[in-house]
Coordinates of C-alpha atoms and ligand atoms in Angstrom, one line a residue:
M1 CA -10.2 1.5 26.6
P2 CA -9.0 0.0 29.9
S3 CA -5.8 1.0 31.5
S4 CA -3.7 -0.4 34.3
S5 CA -3.3 0.8 37.8
S6 CA -0.4 3.0 38.8
S7 CA 1.0 0.2 41.1
E8 CA 2.3 -1.7 38.2
T9 CA 6.1 -1.8 37.5
P10 CA 7.1 1.4 35.8
L11 CA 8.0 0.9 32.1
H12 CA 10.1 3.0 29.7
V13 CA 9.7 2.4 26.0
V14 CA 12.0 4.0 23.5
I15 CA 10.7 4.5 20.0
L16 CA 12.7 5.3 16.9
P17 CA 10.4 6.1 13.9
F18 CA 11.6 6.2 10.4
M19 CA 11.5 9.6 8.7
A20 CA 8.6 9.0 6.3
K21 CA 5.0 10.0 7.2
G22 CA 3.6 6.6 6.5
H23 CA 6.1 5.1 9.0
T24 CA 6.0 7.8 11.6
I25 CA 2.3 8.4 11.9
P26 CA 1.4 4.8 13.1
L27 CA 4.2 4.9 15.6
L28 CA 2.8 8.1 17.1
H29 CA -0.6 6.4 17.4
L30 CA 1.2 3.5 19.1
T31 CA 2.7 5.9 21.6
R32 CA -0.8 7.2 22.4
L33 CA -2.0 3.6 22.7
L34 CA 0.8 2.7 25.2
F35 CA -0.2 5.7 27.4
L36 CA -3.8 4.5 27.3
H37 CA -2.8 0.9 28.0
R38 CA -0.7 1.7 31.1
S39 CA -0.7 4.6 33.4
N40 CA 2.8 3.8 34.7
I41 CA 4.8 4.2 31.5
A42 CA 7.3 6.6 30.0
V43 CA 7.8 6.9 26.3
T44 CA 10.9 8.5 24.7
I45 CA 10.9 9.2 21.0
F46 CA 14.1 9.8 19.0
T47 CA 13.9 11.8 15.9
T48 CA 15.9 14.4 13.9
H49 CA 15.6 18.2 14.3
A50 CA 13.6 18.7 11.1
N51 CA 11.1 15.9 11.9
S52 CA 10.6 16.9 15.5
P53 CA 8.0 19.7 15.1
F54 CA 5.5 17.3 13.4
I55 CA 6.0 14.7 16.2
R56 CA 5.7 17.3 18.9
Q57 CA 2.5 18.7 17.5
S58 CA 1.0 15.3 17.0
L59 CA 1.8 14.2 20.5
H60 CA 1.2 17.6 22.2
D61 CA -1.4 16.1 24.5
T62 CA 0.8 13.2 25.7
K63 CA 3.7 12.9 28.1
A64 CA 6.1 11.6 25.5
S65 CA 9.7 12.9 25.7
I66 CA 11.3 13.8 22.4
I67 CA 15.0 13.7 21.8
E68 CA 16.5 15.3 18.7
L69 CA 19.4 13.8 16.9
N70 CA 21.7 15.5 14.5
F71 CA 21.1 14.3 10.9
P72 CA 24.4 13.9 9.0
Q73 CA 25.5 16.7 6.8
K74 CA 25.9 16.0 3.1
F75 CA 26.4 12.2 2.8
H76 CA 25.2 11.5 -0.8
P77 CA 25.8 13.6 -3.9
E78 CA 22.2 13.6 -4.9
I79 CA 20.6 14.1 -1.5
P80 CA 20.7 17.9 -0.8
Q81 CA 21.8 19.0 2.7
G82 CA 18.9 19.6 5.0
V83 CA 16.8 16.8 3.6
E84 CA 15.8 14.7 6.7
S85 CA 12.7 12.9 5.4
V86 CA 11.8 10.7 2.5
D87 CA 9.0 13.0 1.3
K88 CA 11.7 15.7 0.8
L89 CA 13.9 13.6 -1.4
P90 CA 14.3 14.9 -5.0
S91 CA 13.4 11.3 -6.2
Q92 CA 12.1 8.2 -4.5
S93 CA 14.9 6.3 -6.3
L94 CA 17.1 7.7 -3.5
L95 CA 15.2 5.9 -0.7
V96 CA 17.9 3.2 -0.2
P97 CA 20.8 5.7 -0.1
F98 CA 18.8 7.8 2.4
C99 CA 18.1 4.7 4.5
K100 CA 21.8 3.9 4.5
G101 CA 22.6 7.5 5.4
T102 CA 20.6 7.2 8.6
K103 CA 23.4 4.9 9.9
F104 CA 25.3 8.2 10.6
L105 CA 22.7 8.7 13.4
Q106 CA 24.0 5.6 15.2
P107 CA 26.9 6.9 17.3
E108 CA 24.8 9.7 18.9
F109 CA 21.7 7.5 19.3
D110 CA 23.9 4.8 21.0
T111 CA 25.4 7.3 23.4
I112 CA 22.1 8.7 24.5
F113 CA 20.3 5.4 24.6
R114 CA 23.1 4.0 26.8
S115 CA 22.7 6.9 29.2
L116 CA 19.0 6.2 29.5
R117 CA 19.8 2.7 30.7
P118 CA 19.0 0.9 33.1
N119 CA 15.5 2.4 32.9
V120 CA 14.7 1.2 29.3
S121 CA 12.4 -1.8 29.1
C122 CA 12.2 -2.0 25.3
L123 CA 13.3 -0.4 22.0
I124 CA 10.7 -0.2 19.3
S125 CA 12.4 0.8 16.1
D126 CA 11.4 0.9 12.5
V127 CA 12.6 -2.0 10.3
F128 CA 14.5 0.5 8.2
F129 CA 17.0 1.0 11.1
P130 CA 18.7 -2.3 11.2
W131 CA 21.7 -0.7 12.9
S132 CA 19.6 0.0 16.0
L133 CA 19.7 -3.7 16.9
E134 CA 23.4 -3.5 17.9
I135 CA 23.1 -1.2 20.9
A136 CA 19.9 -3.0 22.1
A137 CA 21.7 -6.3 21.9
K138 CA 24.8 -5.0 23.7
L139 CA 22.6 -3.7 26.6
S140 CA 20.4 -6.8 26.6
I141 CA 17.3 -4.6 25.9
P142 CA 14.7 -6.3 23.6
R143 CA 14.3 -4.6 20.3
L144 CA 10.9 -4.9 18.6
D145 CA 10.7 -4.0 14.9
F146 CA 7.9 -1.8 13.7
D147 CA 6.8 -2.9 10.3
G148 CA 4.1 -0.7 8.8
A149 CA 3.1 -3.2 6.1
S150 CA 0.3 -5.7 6.1
N151 CA 0.7 -9.4 7.0
S152 CA -0.4 -10.4 3.5
A153 CA 2.3 -8.2 1.8
M154 CA 5.0 -9.5 4.1
V155 CA 3.9 -13.1 3.6
F156 CA 3.9 -12.7 -0.2
Y157 CA 7.4 -11.1 -0.1
D158 CA 8.6 -13.8 2.2
I159 CA 7.3 -16.6 -0.1
L160 CA 8.9 -14.9 -3.0
M161 CA 12.2 -14.4 -1.4
T162 CA 12.5 -17.8 0.1
Q163 CA 11.6 -19.4 -3.3
E164 CA 8.7 -21.4 -1.8
F165 CA 6.5 -20.6 -4.7
L166 CA 5.7 -22.0 -8.1
V167 CA 5.5 -19.8 -11.1
D168 CA 3.4 -20.9 -14.0
S169 CA 5.6 -20.0 -16.9
D170 CA 2.6 -19.3 -19.2
D171 CA 0.7 -16.6 -17.4
E172 CA 3.2 -15.9 -14.7
L173 CA 0.7 -16.4 -12.0
F174 CA 2.0 -17.5 -8.6
S175 CA 0.3 -20.6 -7.3
V176 CA 0.5 -19.7 -3.7
I177 CA 0.6 -22.0 -0.7
P178 CA -2.6 -24.1 -0.2
S179 CA -3.3 -22.7 3.3
L180 CA -3.4 -19.2 1.8
P181 CA -6.3 -17.7 -0.1
D182 CA -6.0 -17.8 -3.9
I183 CA -5.0 -14.3 -4.7
K184 CA -4.2 -13.9 -8.4
L185 CA -0.7 -12.6 -7.9
T186 CA 1.6 -11.9 -10.8
K187 CA 5.3 -11.4 -10.9
N188 CA 4.5 -7.9 -11.9
D189 CA 2.8 -7.2 -8.6
I190 CA 6.2 -7.2 -6.8
E191 CA 8.9 -4.6 -7.4
P192 CA 11.5 -5.9 -9.8
E193 CA 14.2 -5.3 -7.2
F194 CA 12.6 -8.1 -5.1
S195 CA 11.3 -10.5 -7.8
N196 CA 14.7 -10.4 -9.5
P197 CA 17.2 -9.2 -7.0
Q198 CA 20.6 -8.1 -8.4
P199 CA 23.8 -7.7 -6.4
G200 CA 24.1 -4.1 -5.2
E201 CA 23.2 -1.4 -2.8
H202 CA 19.4 -2.3 -2.8
T203 CA 19.8 -6.0 -2.1
D204 CA 22.5 -5.4 0.5
F205 CA 20.3 -3.0 2.4
Y206 CA 17.2 -5.3 2.4
T207 CA 19.4 -8.2 3.4
E208 CA 20.6 -6.2 6.4
V209 CA 17.0 -5.4 7.3
I210 CA 16.0 -9.0 7.2
M211 CA 19.0 -10.1 9.2
A212 CA 18.3 -7.5 11.9
T213 CA 14.6 -8.4 12.0
S214 CA 15.4 -12.1 12.4
K215 CA 17.4 -11.2 15.6
S216 CA 14.7 -9.0 17.1
K217 CA 12.3 -10.1 19.8
G218 CA 9.3 -9.6 17.5
I219 CA 7.6 -7.5 14.8
I220 CA 4.8 -5.1 15.6
R221 CA 2.3 -4.9 12.7
N222 CA -0.3 -2.3 12.2
S223 CA -3.2 -4.7 11.4
F224 CA -5.8 -6.8 13.2
Y225 CA -6.3 -10.5 13.2
E226 CA -9.8 -10.5 11.8
L227 CA -8.7 -8.6 8.7
E228 CA -6.2 -11.2 7.4
P229 CA -6.3 -14.2 9.7
E230 CA -4.8 -16.7 7.2
F231 CA -1.8 -14.5 6.7
V232 CA -1.2 -13.8 10.4
D233 CA -1.4 -17.5 11.1
Y234 CA 0.9 -18.3 8.2
W235 CA 3.5 -15.8 9.3
N236 CA 3.5 -16.9 12.8
R237 CA 3.6 -20.6 11.9
E238 CA 6.3 -20.4 9.2
N239 CA 8.4 -17.4 10.3
S240 CA 10.1 -15.8 13.2
P241 CA 10.2 -13.6 15.0
K242 CA 6.5 -13.5 15.9
A243 CA 4.3 -10.8 14.4
W244 CA 2.3 -8.9 17.0
N245 CA -0.8 -7.4 15.4
I246 CA -1.8 -4.3 17.3
G247 CA -4.0 -2.3 15.1
P248 CA -5.5 -0.5 13.3
L249 CA -3.5 2.2 15.0
C250 CA -5.3 5.0 13.0
L251 CA -8.2 4.5 15.5
L252 CA -5.9 6.4 17.9
A253 CA -5.8 9.4 15.5
T254 CA -6.8 12.6 17.2
K255 CA -8.9 15.4 15.6
A256 CA -6.8 18.0 13.9
V257 CA -5.8 20.9 16.3
S258 CA -8.8 23.2 16.2
C259 CA -8.3 26.3 14.2
A260 CA -10.5 29.3 14.0
E261 CA -11.6 28.5 10.4
K262 CA -12.2 25.1 8.8
P263 CA -9.8 24.4 5.9
L264 CA -11.2 25.4 2.5
W265 CA -11.7 21.8 1.5
I266 CA -13.7 20.9 4.6
Q267 CA -16.0 23.9 3.8
W268 CA -16.3 22.6 0.2
L269 CA -17.2 19.1 1.5
D270 CA -19.8 20.7 3.9
E271 CA -21.4 22.4 0.9
R272 CA -21.5 19.1 -1.1
L273 CA -23.2 17.5 1.9
E274 CA -25.8 20.3 2.1
K275 CA -26.5 19.7 -1.6
G276 CA -26.8 15.9 -1.0
K277 CA -23.8 15.0 -3.1
S278 CA -21.5 12.1 -2.7
V279 CA -17.8 12.9 -3.1
L280 CA -14.8 10.8 -4.3
Y281 CA -11.6 11.6 -2.4
V282 CA -8.5 11.1 -4.5
A283 CA -5.0 11.0 -2.9
F284 CA -1.9 9.0 -3.3
G285 CA -0.2 9.3 0.1
S286 CA 2.8 11.3 1.1
L287 CA 5.5 10.1 -1.4
A288 CA 4.0 8.7 -4.6
E289 CA 5.5 10.0 -7.8
V290 CA 2.9 10.0 -10.6
T291 CA 4.0 11.1 -14.1
V292 CA 2.4 14.1 -15.8
E293 CA 1.0 11.9 -18.5
Q294 CA -0.7 9.6 -15.9
L295 CA -2.0 12.6 -14.0
R296 CA -3.7 13.8 -17.2
E297 CA -5.4 10.5 -17.7
I298 CA -6.6 10.5 -14.2
A299 CA -8.0 14.1 -14.7
I300 CA -9.8 13.1 -17.9
G301 CA -11.2 9.9 -16.2
L302 CA -12.4 12.0 -13.3
E303 CA -14.0 14.6 -15.5
N304 CA -15.7 12.0 -17.7
S305 CA -17.0 10.0 -14.7
G306 CA -19.4 12.9 -13.9
E307 CA -18.7 12.4 -10.2
H308 CA -17.9 15.0 -7.6
F309 CA -14.3 14.7 -6.4
F310 CA -11.7 16.2 -4.1
W311 CA -8.2 15.6 -5.3
V312 CA -5.1 16.1 -3.2
L313 CA -2.2 16.4 -5.6
R314 CA 1.5 16.2 -4.9
L315 CA 3.4 17.7 -7.8
P316 CA 6.9 18.8 -8.5
E317 CA 7.0 22.7 -8.7
P318 CA 7.1 23.1 -12.5
S319 CA 4.1 20.8 -13.0
I320 CA 1.9 23.0 -10.7
R321 CA 1.6 25.5 -13.5
D322 CA 0.8 22.8 -16.1
E323 CA -1.6 24.4 -18.6
F324 CA -3.6 21.2 -19.1
M325 CA -4.2 20.9 -15.4
S326 CA -5.3 24.6 -15.1
E327 CA -7.8 24.2 -17.9
F328 CA -9.0 21.0 -16.4
E329 CA -9.5 22.7 -13.0
E330 CA -11.5 25.4 -14.8
R331 CA -13.8 22.9 -16.6
V332 CA -14.6 20.9 -13.5
K333 CA -15.2 23.9 -11.2
G334 CA -18.1 23.3 -8.9
R335 CA -17.8 19.6 -9.0
G336 CA -14.1 19.0 -8.5
L337 CA -11.7 20.5 -6.0
L338 CA -8.0 20.2 -6.4
V339 CA -5.6 21.0 -3.6
K340 CA -1.9 21.0 -4.5
N341 CA 1.1 20.2 -2.3
Q342 CA -0.7 20.7 1.0
W343 CA -0.8 18.5 4.0
V344 CA -4.4 17.6 4.7
D345 CA -6.0 15.7 7.6
Q346 CA -6.8 12.6 5.7
V347 CA -8.6 10.8 8.5
G348 CA -10.8 13.9 9.0
I349 CA -11.6 13.9 5.2
L350 CA -12.4 10.3 5.1
S351 CA -14.7 10.7 8.1
H352 CA -16.7 13.5 6.4
E353 CA -20.2 12.3 5.8
C354 CA -20.3 13.1 2.1
V355 CA -17.1 11.1 1.3
N356 CA -18.3 7.9 -0.3
G357 CA -15.2 6.6 -2.1
F358 CA -11.5 6.8 -1.9
M359 CA -9.2 6.6 -5.0
S360 CA -6.0 5.6 -3.3
H361 CA -2.5 4.4 -4.0
C362 CA -3.3 1.7 -1.3
G363 CA -0.5 2.6 1.1
W364 CA -1.3 0.4 4.0
N365 CA -2.2 3.3 6.3
S366 CA -4.6 4.6 3.7
V367 CA -6.3 1.2 3.4
L368 CA -6.7 1.0 7.2
E369 CA -8.0 4.6 7.5
S370 CA -10.6 3.9 4.8
I371 CA -11.7 0.8 6.6
C372 CA -12.0 2.7 9.9
E373 CA -14.2 5.3 8.2
S374 CA -16.2 2.7 6.2
V375 CA -15.2 4.2 2.9
P376 CA -14.7 1.8 0.0
L377 CA -11.6 2.1 -2.2
L378 CA -10.5 2.4 -5.7
G379 CA -7.0 1.0 -5.7
F380 CA -4.5 2.9 -7.9
P381 CA -1.2 1.4 -6.8
I382 CA 2.1 3.0 -7.7
T383 CA 5.0 1.3 -6.0
A384 CA 6.2 -0.9 -3.1
D385 CA 3.6 -3.1 -1.5
Q386 CA 0.7 -1.1 -3.0
H387 CA 0.0 -3.5 -5.8
L388 CA -0.4 -6.3 -3.3
N389 CA -2.7 -4.2 -1.1
A390 CA -4.8 -3.2 -4.1
R391 CA -5.3 -6.8 -5.0
M392 CA -6.3 -7.6 -1.4
V393 CA -8.8 -4.7 -1.4
E394 CA -10.7 -6.1 -4.3
E395 CA -10.0 -9.8 -4.3
Y396 CA -9.8 -10.7 -0.6
F397 CA -11.4 -8.0 1.6
R398 CA -13.9 -7.2 -1.1
I399 CA -14.1 -3.6 0.0
G400 CA -13.3 -1.9 -3.3
V401 CA -12.2 -2.2 -6.9
K402 CA -8.8 -1.6 -8.5
V403 CA -7.5 -0.4 -11.8
V404 CA -6.2 -3.0 -14.2
T405 CA -4.4 -2.9 -17.6
R406 CA -5.8 -4.9 -20.5
N407 CA -3.7 -7.9 -19.6
G408 CA -4.9 -7.9 -16.0
S409 CA -1.9 -6.2 -14.4
V410 CA -2.2 -3.7 -11.6
R411 CA 1.1 -2.1 -12.6
G412 CA 1.4 0.1 -15.6
F413 CA -0.1 3.0 -17.3
F414 CA -3.9 3.4 -16.9
G415 CA -5.9 5.2 -19.5
S416 CA -8.7 7.6 -18.8
E417 CA -11.4 5.1 -19.9
C418 CA -10.3 2.6 -17.3
I419 CA -10.2 5.2 -14.6
E420 CA -13.6 6.6 -15.6
N421 CA -15.2 3.1 -15.5
K422 CA -13.7 2.2 -12.2
V423 CA -14.7 5.5 -10.6
K424 CA -18.3 4.9 -11.8
E425 CA -18.2 1.4 -10.4
L426 CA -16.9 2.6 -7.0
M427 CA -19.4 5.4 -6.7
D428 CA -22.4 3.4 -7.9
I429 CA -23.9 3.3 -4.4
E430 CA -27.1 1.6 -5.4
G431 CA -25.5 -1.0 -7.7
E432 CA -25.0 -4.6 -6.5
K433 CA -21.2 -4.4 -6.3
G434 CA -21.4 -0.9 -4.7
K435 CA -23.7 -2.1 -2.0
E436 CA -21.6 -5.3 -1.4
M437 CA -18.4 -3.4 -0.9
R438 CA -20.0 -0.8 1.4
K439 CA -21.5 -3.7 3.5
N440 CA -18.1 -5.4 3.7
V441 CA -16.2 -2.3 4.6
R442 CA -18.7 -1.6 7.4
I443 CA -18.3 -5.1 8.8
F444 CA -14.5 -4.7 8.8
N445 CA -14.9 -1.3 10.5
E446 CA -16.9 -2.9 13.3
K447 CA -14.3 -5.7 13.6
A448 CA -11.5 -3.2 13.7
R449 CA -13.1 -1.2 16.5
N450 CA -13.8 -4.3 18.5
A451 CA -10.2 -5.5 18.1
M452 CA -8.9 -2.3 19.7
V453 CA -11.0 -2.4 22.9
G454 CA -10.6 -4.5 26.0
G455 CA -11.1 -8.2 25.2
G456 CA -10.5 -7.5 21.4
S457 CA -7.8 -9.3 19.5
S458 CA -5.4 -6.3 19.2
W459 CA -5.9 -5.4 22.8
R460 CA -5.2 -8.9 24.0
T461 CA -2.1 -9.0 21.7
L462 CA -0.8 -5.9 23.4
N463 CA -1.4 -7.4 26.8
L464 CA 0.6 -10.5 25.8
L465 CA 3.4 -8.4 24.3
M466 CA 3.6 -6.4 27.5
D467 CA 3.8 -9.6 29.6
E468 CA 6.1 -11.6 27.4
V469 CA 8.5 -9.0 26.1
I470 CA 8.3 -5.5 27.6
C471 CA 7.5 -6.1 31.3
N472 CA 9.9 -9.0 31.3
N473 CA 12.8 -6.6 31.0
A474 CA 11.5 -3.9 33.3
Ligands
UDP1 N1 -1.4 11.7 5.1 C1 -2.2 12.8 5.6 N2 -2.2 13.9 4.9 C2 -1.7 14.1 3.7 C3 -0.9 12.9 3.1 C4 -0.8 11.8 3.9 O1 -2.7 12.8 6.7 O2 -1.8 15.1 3.0 C5 -1.3 10.5 6.0 C6 -2.3 9.4 5.7 O3 -3.5 9.7 6.4 C7 -1.5 8.2 6.1 C8 -0.1 8.6 5.8 O4 0.0 10.0 5.7 O5 -1.6 8.1 7.5 C9 0.4 8.0 4.5 O6 0.6 6.6 4.7 P1 0.3 5.5 3.5 O7 0.7 4.2 4.0 O8 -1.1 5.6 3.2 O9 1.1 6.0 2.3 P2 2.6 6.5 2.0 O10 2.6 8.0 2.2 O11 3.5 5.8 3.1 O12 2.9 6.1 0.7

């Protein structure tokens, strides 16, 4: 990738990542990209004490400075003291109270941010920190929002929330705008809090987010034009501020820090490769809550599919000793590997030669990482924008399949038979659909890689963003 000469104006970008891995990781990749793009740049990242080790380790080979903020002591009765990230919350239903609690970081952030002035060219902060707009506006420093979701998801949410859609009362399908592809959305694909907002804490918080975003200088999105062109065009034609697509950022992921011994699961994958086996990787991101009943159906579906699989499971402590799961593990020994409550190098796993399918909750980072390793997906959405992403995977990108209930919904309880059939469909490498999705995902992989090098769409977008917003303030 090209980079600028050191004679250019020195820049200083301040980054404020939200404390959830799916939000933090792409911003760490963006930091790496900024250093690649310009030699004369300083990057300062603000985080909390508990989140700092992960960030320091990820950016150990860069010159990024890290400033630690004091996370508030007990601020909500159900959020235990010491919990500084979303993955540590006792329940994901506490997300909004947690987000609101981050406002207690504001006074310390404002003071330090002010002291860095006049050297700051730009603040890039997560959409979940609407309060960060205030100090940036006061100091006339442009704030760019980082929004880790896809353009399509944000367009769908926007259409829904601005009422520019028609709902067919019979089957509840949205007839979307003519300039957009006809994705068979249902009301059910959107979280009820958005499709039917009620007055209260949730609506208040998201209104605050939308207001702050509308006053920002732009939105940085982790996507690339060639992946969802109609949606990028639609957003930038119908909405403001402008969305700058600078991705896929996972292409900046570095190899895991070398350790004397390969993790157990990589050794296991190596063995499958030696035996000429194809493996399905099963993982639902860093936050997803799956019920024990649903986990059991997934287990039976995987067992009955006859495929080799590697399943990374996040479970609450008591479920780890679940008798059903222990017996299941015993039965599938040799062909299925389960790893519980461990952080794995997902990009490294997807890049393993024997991994030929990814059963995923379709968090946007996971979708992009799968594309960048040419691995087709089986969408198993759980919450947030994942239902929309799963539809896009099968119906628009055509790089995978998704689970569906009998009435065509991608939300609900999925029985083992559905899971078994979808796993077989995904892993049928020689079948017509299997070949087609693998061909499509390879094409997107190539487009993604081209987008991120000099002359590519994401690289050009970053050049423009530098010229129009960041350097303008240097
Ligand atoms: N991830 C990882 N190891 C894990 C769990 C997650 O590397 O054990 C990474 C994954 O590669 C992705 C991010 O965490 O970059 C999860 O983001 P995504 O949008 O897929 O899902 P979320 O966790 O936000 O639901």
